[in-house]
CSV table of C-alpha atoms and ligand atoms in Angstrom, one decimal:
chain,number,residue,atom,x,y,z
J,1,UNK,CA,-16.5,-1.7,-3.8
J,2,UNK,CA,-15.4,-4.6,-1.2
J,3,UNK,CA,-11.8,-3.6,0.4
J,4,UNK,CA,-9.4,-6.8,-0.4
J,5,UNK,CA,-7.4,-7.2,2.4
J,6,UNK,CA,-3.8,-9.0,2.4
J,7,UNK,CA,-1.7,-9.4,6.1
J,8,UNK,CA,1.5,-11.3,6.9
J,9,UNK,CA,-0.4,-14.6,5.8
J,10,UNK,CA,-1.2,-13.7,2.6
J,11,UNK,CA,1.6,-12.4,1.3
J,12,UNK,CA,2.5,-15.3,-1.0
J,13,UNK,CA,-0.6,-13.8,-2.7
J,14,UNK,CA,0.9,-10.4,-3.5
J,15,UNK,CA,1.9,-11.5,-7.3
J,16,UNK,CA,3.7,-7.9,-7.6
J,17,UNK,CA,6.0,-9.0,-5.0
J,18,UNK,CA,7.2,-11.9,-7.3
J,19,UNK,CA,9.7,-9.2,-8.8
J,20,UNK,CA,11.9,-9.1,-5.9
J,21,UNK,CA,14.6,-11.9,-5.2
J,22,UNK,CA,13.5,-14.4,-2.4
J,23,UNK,CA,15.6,-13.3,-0.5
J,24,UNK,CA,14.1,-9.9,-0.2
J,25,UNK,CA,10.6,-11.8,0.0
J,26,UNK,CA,11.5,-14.0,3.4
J,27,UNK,CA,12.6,-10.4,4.7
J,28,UNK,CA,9.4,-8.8,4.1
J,29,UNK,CA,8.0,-11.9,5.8
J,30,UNK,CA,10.4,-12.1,8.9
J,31,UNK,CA,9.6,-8.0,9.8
J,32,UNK,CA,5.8,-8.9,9.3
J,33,UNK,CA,5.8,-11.2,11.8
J,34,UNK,CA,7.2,-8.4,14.4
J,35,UNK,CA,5.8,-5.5,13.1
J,36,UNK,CA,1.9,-4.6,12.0
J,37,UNK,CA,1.0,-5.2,8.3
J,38,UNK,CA,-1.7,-4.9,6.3
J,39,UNK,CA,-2.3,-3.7,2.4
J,40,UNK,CA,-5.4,-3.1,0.4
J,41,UNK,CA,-6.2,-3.8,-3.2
J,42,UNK,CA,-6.0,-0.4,-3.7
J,43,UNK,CA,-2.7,0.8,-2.6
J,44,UNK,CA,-1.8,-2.3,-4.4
J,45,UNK,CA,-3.2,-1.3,-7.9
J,46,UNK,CA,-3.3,2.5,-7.3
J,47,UNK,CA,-0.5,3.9,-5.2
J,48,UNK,CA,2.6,1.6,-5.4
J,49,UNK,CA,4.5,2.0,-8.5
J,50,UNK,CA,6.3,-1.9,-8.6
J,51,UNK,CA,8.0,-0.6,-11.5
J,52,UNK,CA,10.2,1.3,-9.0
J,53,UNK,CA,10.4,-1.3,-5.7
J,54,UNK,CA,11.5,-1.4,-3.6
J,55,UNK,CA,12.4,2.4,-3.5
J,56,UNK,CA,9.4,3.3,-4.4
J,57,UNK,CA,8.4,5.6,-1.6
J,58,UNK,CA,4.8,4.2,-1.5
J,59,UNK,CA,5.9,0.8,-1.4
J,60,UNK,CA,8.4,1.6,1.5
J,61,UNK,CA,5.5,3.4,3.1
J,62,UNK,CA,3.4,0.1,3.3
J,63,UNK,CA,6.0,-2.9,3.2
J,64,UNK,CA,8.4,-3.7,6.1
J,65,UNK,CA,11.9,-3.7,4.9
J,66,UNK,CA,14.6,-5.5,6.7
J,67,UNK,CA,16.6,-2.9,8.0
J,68,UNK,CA,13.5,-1.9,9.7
J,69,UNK,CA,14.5,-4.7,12.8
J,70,UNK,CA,17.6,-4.8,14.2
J,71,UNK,CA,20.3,-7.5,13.1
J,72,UNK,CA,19.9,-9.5,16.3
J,73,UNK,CA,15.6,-9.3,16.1
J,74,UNK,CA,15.8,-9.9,12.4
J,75,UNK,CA,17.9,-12.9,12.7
J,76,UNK,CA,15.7,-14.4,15.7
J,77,UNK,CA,12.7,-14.5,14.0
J,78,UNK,CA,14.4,-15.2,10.9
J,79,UNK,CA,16.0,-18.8,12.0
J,80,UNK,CA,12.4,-19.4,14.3
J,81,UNK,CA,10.9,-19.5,10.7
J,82,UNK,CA,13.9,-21.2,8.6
J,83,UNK,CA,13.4,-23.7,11.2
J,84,UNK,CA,9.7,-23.7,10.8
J,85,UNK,CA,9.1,-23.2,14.9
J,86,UNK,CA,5.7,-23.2,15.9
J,87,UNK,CA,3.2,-20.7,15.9
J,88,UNK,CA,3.3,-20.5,19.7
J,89,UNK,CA,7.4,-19.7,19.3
J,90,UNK,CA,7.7,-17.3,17.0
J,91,UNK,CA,4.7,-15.4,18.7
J,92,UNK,CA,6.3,-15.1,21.9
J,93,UNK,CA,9.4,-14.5,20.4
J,94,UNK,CA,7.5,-11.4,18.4
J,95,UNK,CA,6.3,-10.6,21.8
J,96,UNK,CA,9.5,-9.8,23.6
J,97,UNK,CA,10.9,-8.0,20.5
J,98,UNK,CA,7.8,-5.3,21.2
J,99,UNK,CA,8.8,-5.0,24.8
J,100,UNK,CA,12.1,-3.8,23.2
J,101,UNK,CA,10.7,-1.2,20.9
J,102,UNK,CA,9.6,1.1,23.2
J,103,UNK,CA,6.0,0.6,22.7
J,104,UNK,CA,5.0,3.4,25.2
J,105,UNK,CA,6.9,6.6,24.0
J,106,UNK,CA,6.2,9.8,26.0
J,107,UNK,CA,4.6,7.1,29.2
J,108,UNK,CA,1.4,7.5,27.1
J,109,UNK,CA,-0.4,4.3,29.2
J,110,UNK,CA,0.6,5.8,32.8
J,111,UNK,CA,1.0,9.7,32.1
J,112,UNK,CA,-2.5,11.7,30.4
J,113,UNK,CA,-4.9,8.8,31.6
J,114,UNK,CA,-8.0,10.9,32.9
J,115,UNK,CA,-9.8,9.6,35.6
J,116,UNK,CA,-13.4,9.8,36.9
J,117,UNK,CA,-14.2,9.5,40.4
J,118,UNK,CA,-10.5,8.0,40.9
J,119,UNK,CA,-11.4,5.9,38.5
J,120,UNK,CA,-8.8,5.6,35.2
J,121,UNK,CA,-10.9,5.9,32.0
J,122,UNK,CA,-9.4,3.8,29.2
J,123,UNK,CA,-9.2,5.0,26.0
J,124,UNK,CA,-8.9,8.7,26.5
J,125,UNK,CA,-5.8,10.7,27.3
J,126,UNK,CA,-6.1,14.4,28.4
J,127,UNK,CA,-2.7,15.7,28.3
J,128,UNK,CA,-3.4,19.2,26.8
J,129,UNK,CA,-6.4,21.1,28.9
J,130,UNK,CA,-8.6,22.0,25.6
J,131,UNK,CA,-8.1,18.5,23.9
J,132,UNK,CA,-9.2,15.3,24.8
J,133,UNK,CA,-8.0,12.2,22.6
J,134,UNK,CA,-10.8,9.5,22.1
J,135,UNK,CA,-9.7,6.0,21.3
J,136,UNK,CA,-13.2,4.5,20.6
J,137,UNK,CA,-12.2,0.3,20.3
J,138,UNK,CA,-13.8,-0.2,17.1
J,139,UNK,CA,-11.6,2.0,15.3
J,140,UNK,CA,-8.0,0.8,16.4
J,141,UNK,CA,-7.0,-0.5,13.2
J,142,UNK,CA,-6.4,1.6,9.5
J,143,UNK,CA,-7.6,0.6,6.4
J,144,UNK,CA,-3.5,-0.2,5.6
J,145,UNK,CA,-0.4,-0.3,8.2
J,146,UNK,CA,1.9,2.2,7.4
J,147,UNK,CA,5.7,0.8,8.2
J,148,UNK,CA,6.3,3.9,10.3
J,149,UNK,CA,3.3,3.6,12.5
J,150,UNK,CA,3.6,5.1,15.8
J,151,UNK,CA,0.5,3.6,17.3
J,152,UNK,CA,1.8,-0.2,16.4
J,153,UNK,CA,1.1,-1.6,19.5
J,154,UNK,CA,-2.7,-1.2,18.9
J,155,UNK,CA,-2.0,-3.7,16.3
J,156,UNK,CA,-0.1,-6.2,17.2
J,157,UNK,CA,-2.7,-8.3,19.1
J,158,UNK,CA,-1.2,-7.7,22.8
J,159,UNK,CA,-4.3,-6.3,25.1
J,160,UNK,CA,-2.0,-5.0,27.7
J,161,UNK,CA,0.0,-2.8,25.0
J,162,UNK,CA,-3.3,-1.2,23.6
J,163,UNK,CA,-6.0,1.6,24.7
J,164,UNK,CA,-9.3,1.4,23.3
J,165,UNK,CA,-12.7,2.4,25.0
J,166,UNK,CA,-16.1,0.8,24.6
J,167,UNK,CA,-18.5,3.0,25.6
J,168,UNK,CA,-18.8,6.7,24.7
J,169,UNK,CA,-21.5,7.5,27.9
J,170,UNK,CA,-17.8,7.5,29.9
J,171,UNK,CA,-16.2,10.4,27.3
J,172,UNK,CA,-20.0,12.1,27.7
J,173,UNK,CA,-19.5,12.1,31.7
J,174,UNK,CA,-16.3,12.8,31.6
J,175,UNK,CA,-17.0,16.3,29.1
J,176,UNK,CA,-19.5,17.4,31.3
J,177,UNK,CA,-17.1,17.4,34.6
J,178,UNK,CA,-14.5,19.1,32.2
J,179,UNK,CA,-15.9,22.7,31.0
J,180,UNK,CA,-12.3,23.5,29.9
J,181,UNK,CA,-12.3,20.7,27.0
J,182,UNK,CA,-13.2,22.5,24.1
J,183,UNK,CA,-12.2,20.0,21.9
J,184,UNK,CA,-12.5,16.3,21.3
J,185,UNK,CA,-10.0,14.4,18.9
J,186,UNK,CA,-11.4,10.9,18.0
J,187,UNK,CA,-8.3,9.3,17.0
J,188,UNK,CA,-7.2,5.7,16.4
J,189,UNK,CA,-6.3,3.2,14.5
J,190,UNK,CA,-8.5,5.0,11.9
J,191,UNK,CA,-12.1,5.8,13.8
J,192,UNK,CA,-13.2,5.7,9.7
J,193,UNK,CA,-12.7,2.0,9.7
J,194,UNK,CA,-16.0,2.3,11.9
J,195,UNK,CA,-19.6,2.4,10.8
J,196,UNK,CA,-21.4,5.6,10.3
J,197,UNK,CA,-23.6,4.2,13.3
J,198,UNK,CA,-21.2,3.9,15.2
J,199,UNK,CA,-19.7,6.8,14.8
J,200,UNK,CA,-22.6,9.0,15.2
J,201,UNK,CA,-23.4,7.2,18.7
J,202,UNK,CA,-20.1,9.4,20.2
J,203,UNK,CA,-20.9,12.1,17.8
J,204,UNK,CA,-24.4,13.2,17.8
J,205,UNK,CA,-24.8,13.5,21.2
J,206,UNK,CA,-21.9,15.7,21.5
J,207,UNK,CA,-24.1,18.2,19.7
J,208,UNK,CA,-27.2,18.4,21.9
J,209,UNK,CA,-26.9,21.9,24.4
J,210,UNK,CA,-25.3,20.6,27.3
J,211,UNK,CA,-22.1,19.9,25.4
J,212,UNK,CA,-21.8,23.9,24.1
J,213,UNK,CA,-18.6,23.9,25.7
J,214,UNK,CA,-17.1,21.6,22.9
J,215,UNK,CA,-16.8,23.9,19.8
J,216,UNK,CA,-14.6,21.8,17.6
J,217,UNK,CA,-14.7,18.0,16.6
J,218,UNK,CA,-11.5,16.4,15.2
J,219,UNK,CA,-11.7,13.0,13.7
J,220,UNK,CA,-8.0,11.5,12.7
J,221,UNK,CA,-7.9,9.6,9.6
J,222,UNK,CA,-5.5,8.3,6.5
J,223,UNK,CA,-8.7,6.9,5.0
J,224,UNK,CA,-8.3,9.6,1.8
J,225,UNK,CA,-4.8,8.0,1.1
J,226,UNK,CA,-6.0,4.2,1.9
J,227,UNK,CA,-9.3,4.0,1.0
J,228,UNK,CA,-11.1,7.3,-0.7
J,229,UNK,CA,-14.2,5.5,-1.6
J,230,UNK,CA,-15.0,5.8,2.1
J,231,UNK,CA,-16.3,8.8,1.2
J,232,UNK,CA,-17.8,7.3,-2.3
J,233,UNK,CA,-18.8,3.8,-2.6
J,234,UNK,CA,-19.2,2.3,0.5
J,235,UNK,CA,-22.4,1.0,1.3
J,236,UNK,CA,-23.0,4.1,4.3
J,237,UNK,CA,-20.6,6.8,2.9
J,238,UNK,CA,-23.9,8.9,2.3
J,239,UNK,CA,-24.2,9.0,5.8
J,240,UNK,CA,-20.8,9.7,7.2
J,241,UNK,CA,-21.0,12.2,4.8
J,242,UNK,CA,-24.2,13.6,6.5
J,243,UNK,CA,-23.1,13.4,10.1
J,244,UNK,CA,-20.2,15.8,9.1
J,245,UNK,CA,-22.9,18.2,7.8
J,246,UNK,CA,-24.6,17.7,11.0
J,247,UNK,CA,-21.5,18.9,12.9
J,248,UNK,CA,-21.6,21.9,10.8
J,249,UNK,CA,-25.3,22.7,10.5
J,250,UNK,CA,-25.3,22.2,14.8
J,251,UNK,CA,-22.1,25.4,14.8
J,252,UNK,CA,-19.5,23.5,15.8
J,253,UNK,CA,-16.3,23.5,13.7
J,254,UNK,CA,-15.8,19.7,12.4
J,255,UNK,CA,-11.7,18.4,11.1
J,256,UNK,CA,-10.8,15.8,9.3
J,257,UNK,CA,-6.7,15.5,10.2
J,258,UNK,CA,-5.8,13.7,7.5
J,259,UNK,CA,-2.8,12.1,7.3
J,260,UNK,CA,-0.7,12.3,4.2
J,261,UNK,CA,2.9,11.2,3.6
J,262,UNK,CA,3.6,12.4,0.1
J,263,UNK,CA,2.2,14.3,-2.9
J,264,UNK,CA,2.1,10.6,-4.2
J,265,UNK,CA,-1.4,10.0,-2.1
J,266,UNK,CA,-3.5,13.2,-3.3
J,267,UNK,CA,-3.3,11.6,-7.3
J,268,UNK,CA,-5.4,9.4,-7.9
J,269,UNK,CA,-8.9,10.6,-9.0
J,270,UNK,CA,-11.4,8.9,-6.5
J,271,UNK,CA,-8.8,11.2,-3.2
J,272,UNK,CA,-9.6,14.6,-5.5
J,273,UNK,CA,-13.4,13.2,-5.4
J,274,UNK,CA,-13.8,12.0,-1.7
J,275,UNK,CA,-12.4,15.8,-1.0
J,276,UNK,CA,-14.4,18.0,-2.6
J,277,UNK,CA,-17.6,15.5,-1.3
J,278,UNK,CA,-16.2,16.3,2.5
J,279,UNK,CA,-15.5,19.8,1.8
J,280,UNK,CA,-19.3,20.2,0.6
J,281,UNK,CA,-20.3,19.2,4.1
J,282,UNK,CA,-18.9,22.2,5.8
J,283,UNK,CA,-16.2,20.4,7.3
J,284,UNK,CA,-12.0,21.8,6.8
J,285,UNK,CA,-9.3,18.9,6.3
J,286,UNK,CA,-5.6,20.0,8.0
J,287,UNK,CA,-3.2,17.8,7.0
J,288,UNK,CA,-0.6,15.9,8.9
J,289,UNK,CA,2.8,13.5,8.2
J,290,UNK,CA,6.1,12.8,10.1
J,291,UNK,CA,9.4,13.7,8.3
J,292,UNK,CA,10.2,9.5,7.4
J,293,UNK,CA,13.9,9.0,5.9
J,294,UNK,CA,12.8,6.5,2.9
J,295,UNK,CA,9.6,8.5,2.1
J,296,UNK,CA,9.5,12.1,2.3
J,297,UNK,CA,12.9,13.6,3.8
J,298,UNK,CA,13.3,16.0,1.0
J,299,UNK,CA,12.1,19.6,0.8
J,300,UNK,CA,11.1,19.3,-2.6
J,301,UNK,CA,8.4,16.5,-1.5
J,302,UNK,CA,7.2,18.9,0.9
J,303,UNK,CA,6.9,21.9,-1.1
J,304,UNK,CA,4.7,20.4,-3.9
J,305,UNK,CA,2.5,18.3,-1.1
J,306,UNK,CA,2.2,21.7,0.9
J,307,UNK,CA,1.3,23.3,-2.8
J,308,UNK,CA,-1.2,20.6,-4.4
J,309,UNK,CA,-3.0,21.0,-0.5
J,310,UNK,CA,-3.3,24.3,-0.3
J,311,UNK,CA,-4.8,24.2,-4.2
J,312,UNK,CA,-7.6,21.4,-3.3
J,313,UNK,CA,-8.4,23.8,0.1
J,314,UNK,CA,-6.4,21.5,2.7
J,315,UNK,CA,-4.7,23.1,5.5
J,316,UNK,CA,-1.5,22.1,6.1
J,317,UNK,CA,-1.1,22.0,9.7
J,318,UNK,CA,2.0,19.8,11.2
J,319,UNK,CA,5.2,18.4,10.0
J,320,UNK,CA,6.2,15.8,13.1
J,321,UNK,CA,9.8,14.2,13.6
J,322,UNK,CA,9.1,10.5,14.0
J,323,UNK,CA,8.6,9.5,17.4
J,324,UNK,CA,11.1,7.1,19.4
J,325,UNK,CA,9.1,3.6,19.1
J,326,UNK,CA,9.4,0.6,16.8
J,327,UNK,CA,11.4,1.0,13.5
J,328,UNK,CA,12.6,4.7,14.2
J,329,UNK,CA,15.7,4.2,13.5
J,330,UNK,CA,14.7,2.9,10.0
J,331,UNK,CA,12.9,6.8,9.7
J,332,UNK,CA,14.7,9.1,11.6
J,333,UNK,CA,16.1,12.4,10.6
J,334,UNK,CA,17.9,14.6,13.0
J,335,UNK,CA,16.7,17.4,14.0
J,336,UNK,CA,18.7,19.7,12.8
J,337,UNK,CA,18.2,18.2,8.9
J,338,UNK,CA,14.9,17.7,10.0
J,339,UNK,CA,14.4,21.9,10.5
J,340,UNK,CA,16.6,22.6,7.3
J,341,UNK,CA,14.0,20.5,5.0
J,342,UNK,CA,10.9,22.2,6.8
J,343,UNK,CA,12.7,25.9,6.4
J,344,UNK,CA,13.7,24.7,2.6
J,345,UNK,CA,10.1,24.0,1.6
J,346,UNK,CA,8.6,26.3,3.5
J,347,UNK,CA,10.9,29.2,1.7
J,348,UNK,CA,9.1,28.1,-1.6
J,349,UNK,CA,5.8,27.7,-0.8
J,350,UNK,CA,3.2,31.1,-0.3
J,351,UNK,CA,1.9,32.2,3.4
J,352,UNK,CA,-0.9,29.7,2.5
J,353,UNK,CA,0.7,26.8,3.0
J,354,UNK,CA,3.1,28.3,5.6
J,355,UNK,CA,0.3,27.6,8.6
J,356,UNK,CA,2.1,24.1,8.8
J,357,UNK,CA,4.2,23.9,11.7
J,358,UNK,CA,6.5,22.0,12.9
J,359,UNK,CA,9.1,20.1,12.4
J,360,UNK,CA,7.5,19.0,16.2
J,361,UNK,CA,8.3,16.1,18.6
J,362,UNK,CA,5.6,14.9,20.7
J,363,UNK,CA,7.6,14.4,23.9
J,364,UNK,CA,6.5,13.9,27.0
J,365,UNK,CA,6.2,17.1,28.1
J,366,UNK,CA,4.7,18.8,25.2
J,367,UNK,CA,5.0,19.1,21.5
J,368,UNK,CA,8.9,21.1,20.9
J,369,UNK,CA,9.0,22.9,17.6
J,370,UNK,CA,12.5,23.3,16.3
J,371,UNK,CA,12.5,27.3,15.6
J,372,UNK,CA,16.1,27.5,14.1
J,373,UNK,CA,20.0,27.5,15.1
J,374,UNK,CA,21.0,30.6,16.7
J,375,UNK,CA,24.8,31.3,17.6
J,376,UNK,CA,24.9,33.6,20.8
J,377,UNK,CA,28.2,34.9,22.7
J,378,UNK,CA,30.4,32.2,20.5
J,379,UNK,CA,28.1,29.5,21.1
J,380,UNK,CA,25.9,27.5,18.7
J,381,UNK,CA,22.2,26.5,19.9
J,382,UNK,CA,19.2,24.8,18.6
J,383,UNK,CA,16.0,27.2,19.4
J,384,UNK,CA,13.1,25.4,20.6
J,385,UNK,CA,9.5,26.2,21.5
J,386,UNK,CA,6.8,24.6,23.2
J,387,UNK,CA,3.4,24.5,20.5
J,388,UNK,CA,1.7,22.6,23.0
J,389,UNK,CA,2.7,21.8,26.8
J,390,UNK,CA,1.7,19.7,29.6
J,391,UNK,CA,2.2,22.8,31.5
J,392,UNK,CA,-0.1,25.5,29.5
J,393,UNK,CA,2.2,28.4,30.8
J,394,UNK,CA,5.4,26.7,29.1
J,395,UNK,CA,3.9,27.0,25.2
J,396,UNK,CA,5.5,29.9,23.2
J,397,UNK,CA,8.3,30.4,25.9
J,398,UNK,CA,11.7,30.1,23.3
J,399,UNK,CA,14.4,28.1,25.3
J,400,UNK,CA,18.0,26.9,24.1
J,401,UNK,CA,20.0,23.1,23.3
J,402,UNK,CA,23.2,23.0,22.6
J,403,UNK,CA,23.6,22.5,18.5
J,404,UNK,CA,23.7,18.7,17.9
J,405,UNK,CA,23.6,17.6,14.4
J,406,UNK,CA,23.2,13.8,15.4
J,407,UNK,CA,19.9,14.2,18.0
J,408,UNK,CA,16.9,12.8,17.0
J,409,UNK,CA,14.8,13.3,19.7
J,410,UNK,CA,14.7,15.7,22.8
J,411,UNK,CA,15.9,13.4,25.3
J,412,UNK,CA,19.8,13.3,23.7
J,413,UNK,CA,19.5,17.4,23.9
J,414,UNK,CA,21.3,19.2,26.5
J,415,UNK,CA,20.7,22.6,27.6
J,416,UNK,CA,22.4,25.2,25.7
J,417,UNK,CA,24.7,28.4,27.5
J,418,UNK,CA,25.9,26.9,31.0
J,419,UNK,CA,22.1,26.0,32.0
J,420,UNK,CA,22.4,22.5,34.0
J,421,UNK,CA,18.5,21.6,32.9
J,422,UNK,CA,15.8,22.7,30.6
J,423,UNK,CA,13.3,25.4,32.2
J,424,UNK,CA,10.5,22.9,32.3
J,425,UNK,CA,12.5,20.3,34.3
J,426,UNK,CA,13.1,22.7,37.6
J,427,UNK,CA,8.9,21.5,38.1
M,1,PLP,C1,-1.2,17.1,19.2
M,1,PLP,C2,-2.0,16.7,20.4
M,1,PLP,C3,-3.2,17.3,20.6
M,1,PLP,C4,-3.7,18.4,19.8
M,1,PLP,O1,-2.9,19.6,19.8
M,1,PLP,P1,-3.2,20.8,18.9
M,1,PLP,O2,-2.1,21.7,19.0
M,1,PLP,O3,-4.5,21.4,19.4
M,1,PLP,O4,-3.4,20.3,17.5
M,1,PLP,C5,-3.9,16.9,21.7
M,1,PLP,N1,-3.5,15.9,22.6
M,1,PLP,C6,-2.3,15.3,22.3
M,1,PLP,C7,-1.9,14.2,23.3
M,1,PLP,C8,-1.5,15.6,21.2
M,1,PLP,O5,-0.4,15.0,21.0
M,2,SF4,S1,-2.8,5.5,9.6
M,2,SF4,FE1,-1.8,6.2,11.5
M,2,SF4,S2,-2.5,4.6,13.0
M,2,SF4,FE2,-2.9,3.8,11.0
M,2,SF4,S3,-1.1,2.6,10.5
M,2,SF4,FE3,-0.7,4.7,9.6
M,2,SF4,S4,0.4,5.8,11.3
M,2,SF4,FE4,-0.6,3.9,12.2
């Protein structure tokens, strides 16, 4: 089956979208200019229920919304194409609007760049010292934009706002000058937009003897939600399929972190299909979403996602707070509601499903997991962790915020009993 793609300039083509006013149409339009956006045929016909938009949580998962720009961007762009401005216009207009979104959260293009003989290697990031984080350039873009997406700038068509790499022999150098690295996360984008070829020109070498070190092979993906007959129909899904087994069969543990939002996206038949096809190759799926106001920020969502997984033999493995870029402020949860719906679904669901954790921020010094509220001596404080640090001594050291029921992220958290800074700042 051919994927039928629609972007900003063919929404007009959308007939579903005809049951909204006009009004909410041009809106739609005005965000898609700013923001990424893409749809499929098949989260048109299969996962959107237009009987419900746009509430609908799918919808709202792959249509911008107007509140998702600020008044002041919305209405730029908004009288740039009321006026009918040219092209040239309202893309530079579009362009300064990114610089103000906070494109690169956590310094991700100047922090975690790895380097080889001085040299800075694009399209990798080594932040933690078991993973490295392969952009390969072919796969920076999804089968369909989510609103929310964090990696947005790899889609918006600005070079200097995107990491990609061309040419795997750097991540093969790079591995063997890095003996610590046991594991490789090809991430994206969606590296499942690529070819099987392509693919297996990073992967199978990977697997030959000098690479033992590397025990575990990640790839990133939403392709079950957006497009299951990846692993079906399309003309070399036998032979992704295959290099999976190949990962197996050669020892090494191979992951598909697959990205769900909602129980909404494990439905429809061909998603049941494409996963018990992957699970026959040997490899295990861990599942992954961000908490997203609009979407999922309910503990009962959670509960029967975490439930269904665990019953098709997916791992639930992080619940993420949305990260400061873009439309955040369309998504966010604080954290303390945030760690109230995790705890709420988490009370319901077995010890199978409780290996998720989370809910995590991916900060700039490590990923902080919101353990609980704790009230010590007369004072009230947020417990936080470190799952994953930039510093490996700093992960599983507990340390204390003062309770804030309006943060959202860990830079509007202050340190908790008297402490002028966080432990990890004194480096
Ligand atoms: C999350 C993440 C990883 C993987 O961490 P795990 O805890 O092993 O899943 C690696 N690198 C970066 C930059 C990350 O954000
Ligand atoms: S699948 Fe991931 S990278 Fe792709 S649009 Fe969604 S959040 Fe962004």
């Amino acid at each position: 089956m051919e994927t039928r793609l629609f972007g900003t300039h063919q929404l007009s083509q959308i007939s579903q979208l005809e049951r909204l006013s006009e009004e909410q149409r041009f809106a739609i339009r005005v965000v898609a200019t700013v923001l990424p956006f893409r749809v499929n045929h098949y989260v048109i016909d299969q996962l959107i229920d237009w009987d419900k938009i746009p509430q609908d949580p799918m919808f709202q998962l792959c249509f911008p919304q107007a509140e998702m720009l600020s008044t002041t961007h919305f209405n730029r762009i908004a009288d740039l194409l009321r006026q009918q401005a040219s092209t040239e216009q309202i893309k530079h207009a579009a362009q300064e609007i990114h610089k103000e979104l906070n494109p690169h959260p956590a310094n991700q293009q100047t922090l975690n760049v790895p380097r080889l003989d001085e040299v800075p290697i694009t399209g990798m990031q080594h932040k933690y010292r078991e993973t490295v984080l392969y952009f390969p350039s072919q796969g920076q873009f999804c089968f369909s934009y989510c609103t929310f997406c964090f990696r947005w700038p790899q889609f918006v068509g600005e070079k200097e706002l995107r990491i990609a790499a061309t040419d795997p022999e750097v991540l093969f150098a790079y591995l063997r000058r890095h003996p610590e690295v046991t594991d490789l996360l090809i991430t994206g984008g969606d590296p499942l937009v690529m070819s099987a070829r392509r693919l297996e020109k990073i992967v199978m070498p990977l697997l030959k003897e000098e690479f033992s070190q590397l025990r575990n092979i990640r790839i990133g993906s939403k392709a079950l939600s957006y497009w299951p007959y990846r692993f079906l129909t399309d003309h070399d899904s036998d032979d992704l399929l295959r290099l999976f087994e190949c990962v197996t069969k050669a020892g090494k543990h191979m992951a598909l972190m697959v990205h769900f939002n909602h129980w909404r996206e494990m439905q429809p038949e061909p998603v049941r299909t494409a996963i018990s096809r992957i699970q026959g190759t040997g490899a295990v799926l861990r599942t992954q979403s961000p908490l997203l106001r609009h979407i999922n920020a309910a503990s009962d969502i959670w509960q029967r996602m975490w439930q269904e997984q665990v019953q098709l033999g997916l791992i639930p493995y992080y619940m993420f707070i949305v990260r400061d870029t873009g439309p955040r402020s369309y998504f966010e949860v604080p954290l303390v509601e945030a760690w109230n719906i995790y705890r709420r679904a988490v009370r319901k669901v077995s010890g199978l499903a409780r290996t998720v954790r989370g809910p995590s921020m991916s900060a700039g010094p490590g990923k902080v997991e919101i353990q609980g509220v704790v009230e010590l001596t007369g004072e009230k404080a947020l417990v936080l962790r470190f799952i994953q640090g930039r510093n490996p001594n700093w992960v599983q050291k507990p340390f204390f915020a003062r309770y804030d029921e309006a943060a959202t992220w860990l830079d509007q958290l202050k340190p908790a009993f008297g402490e002028e800074r966080f432990f990890y700042e004194e480096e």
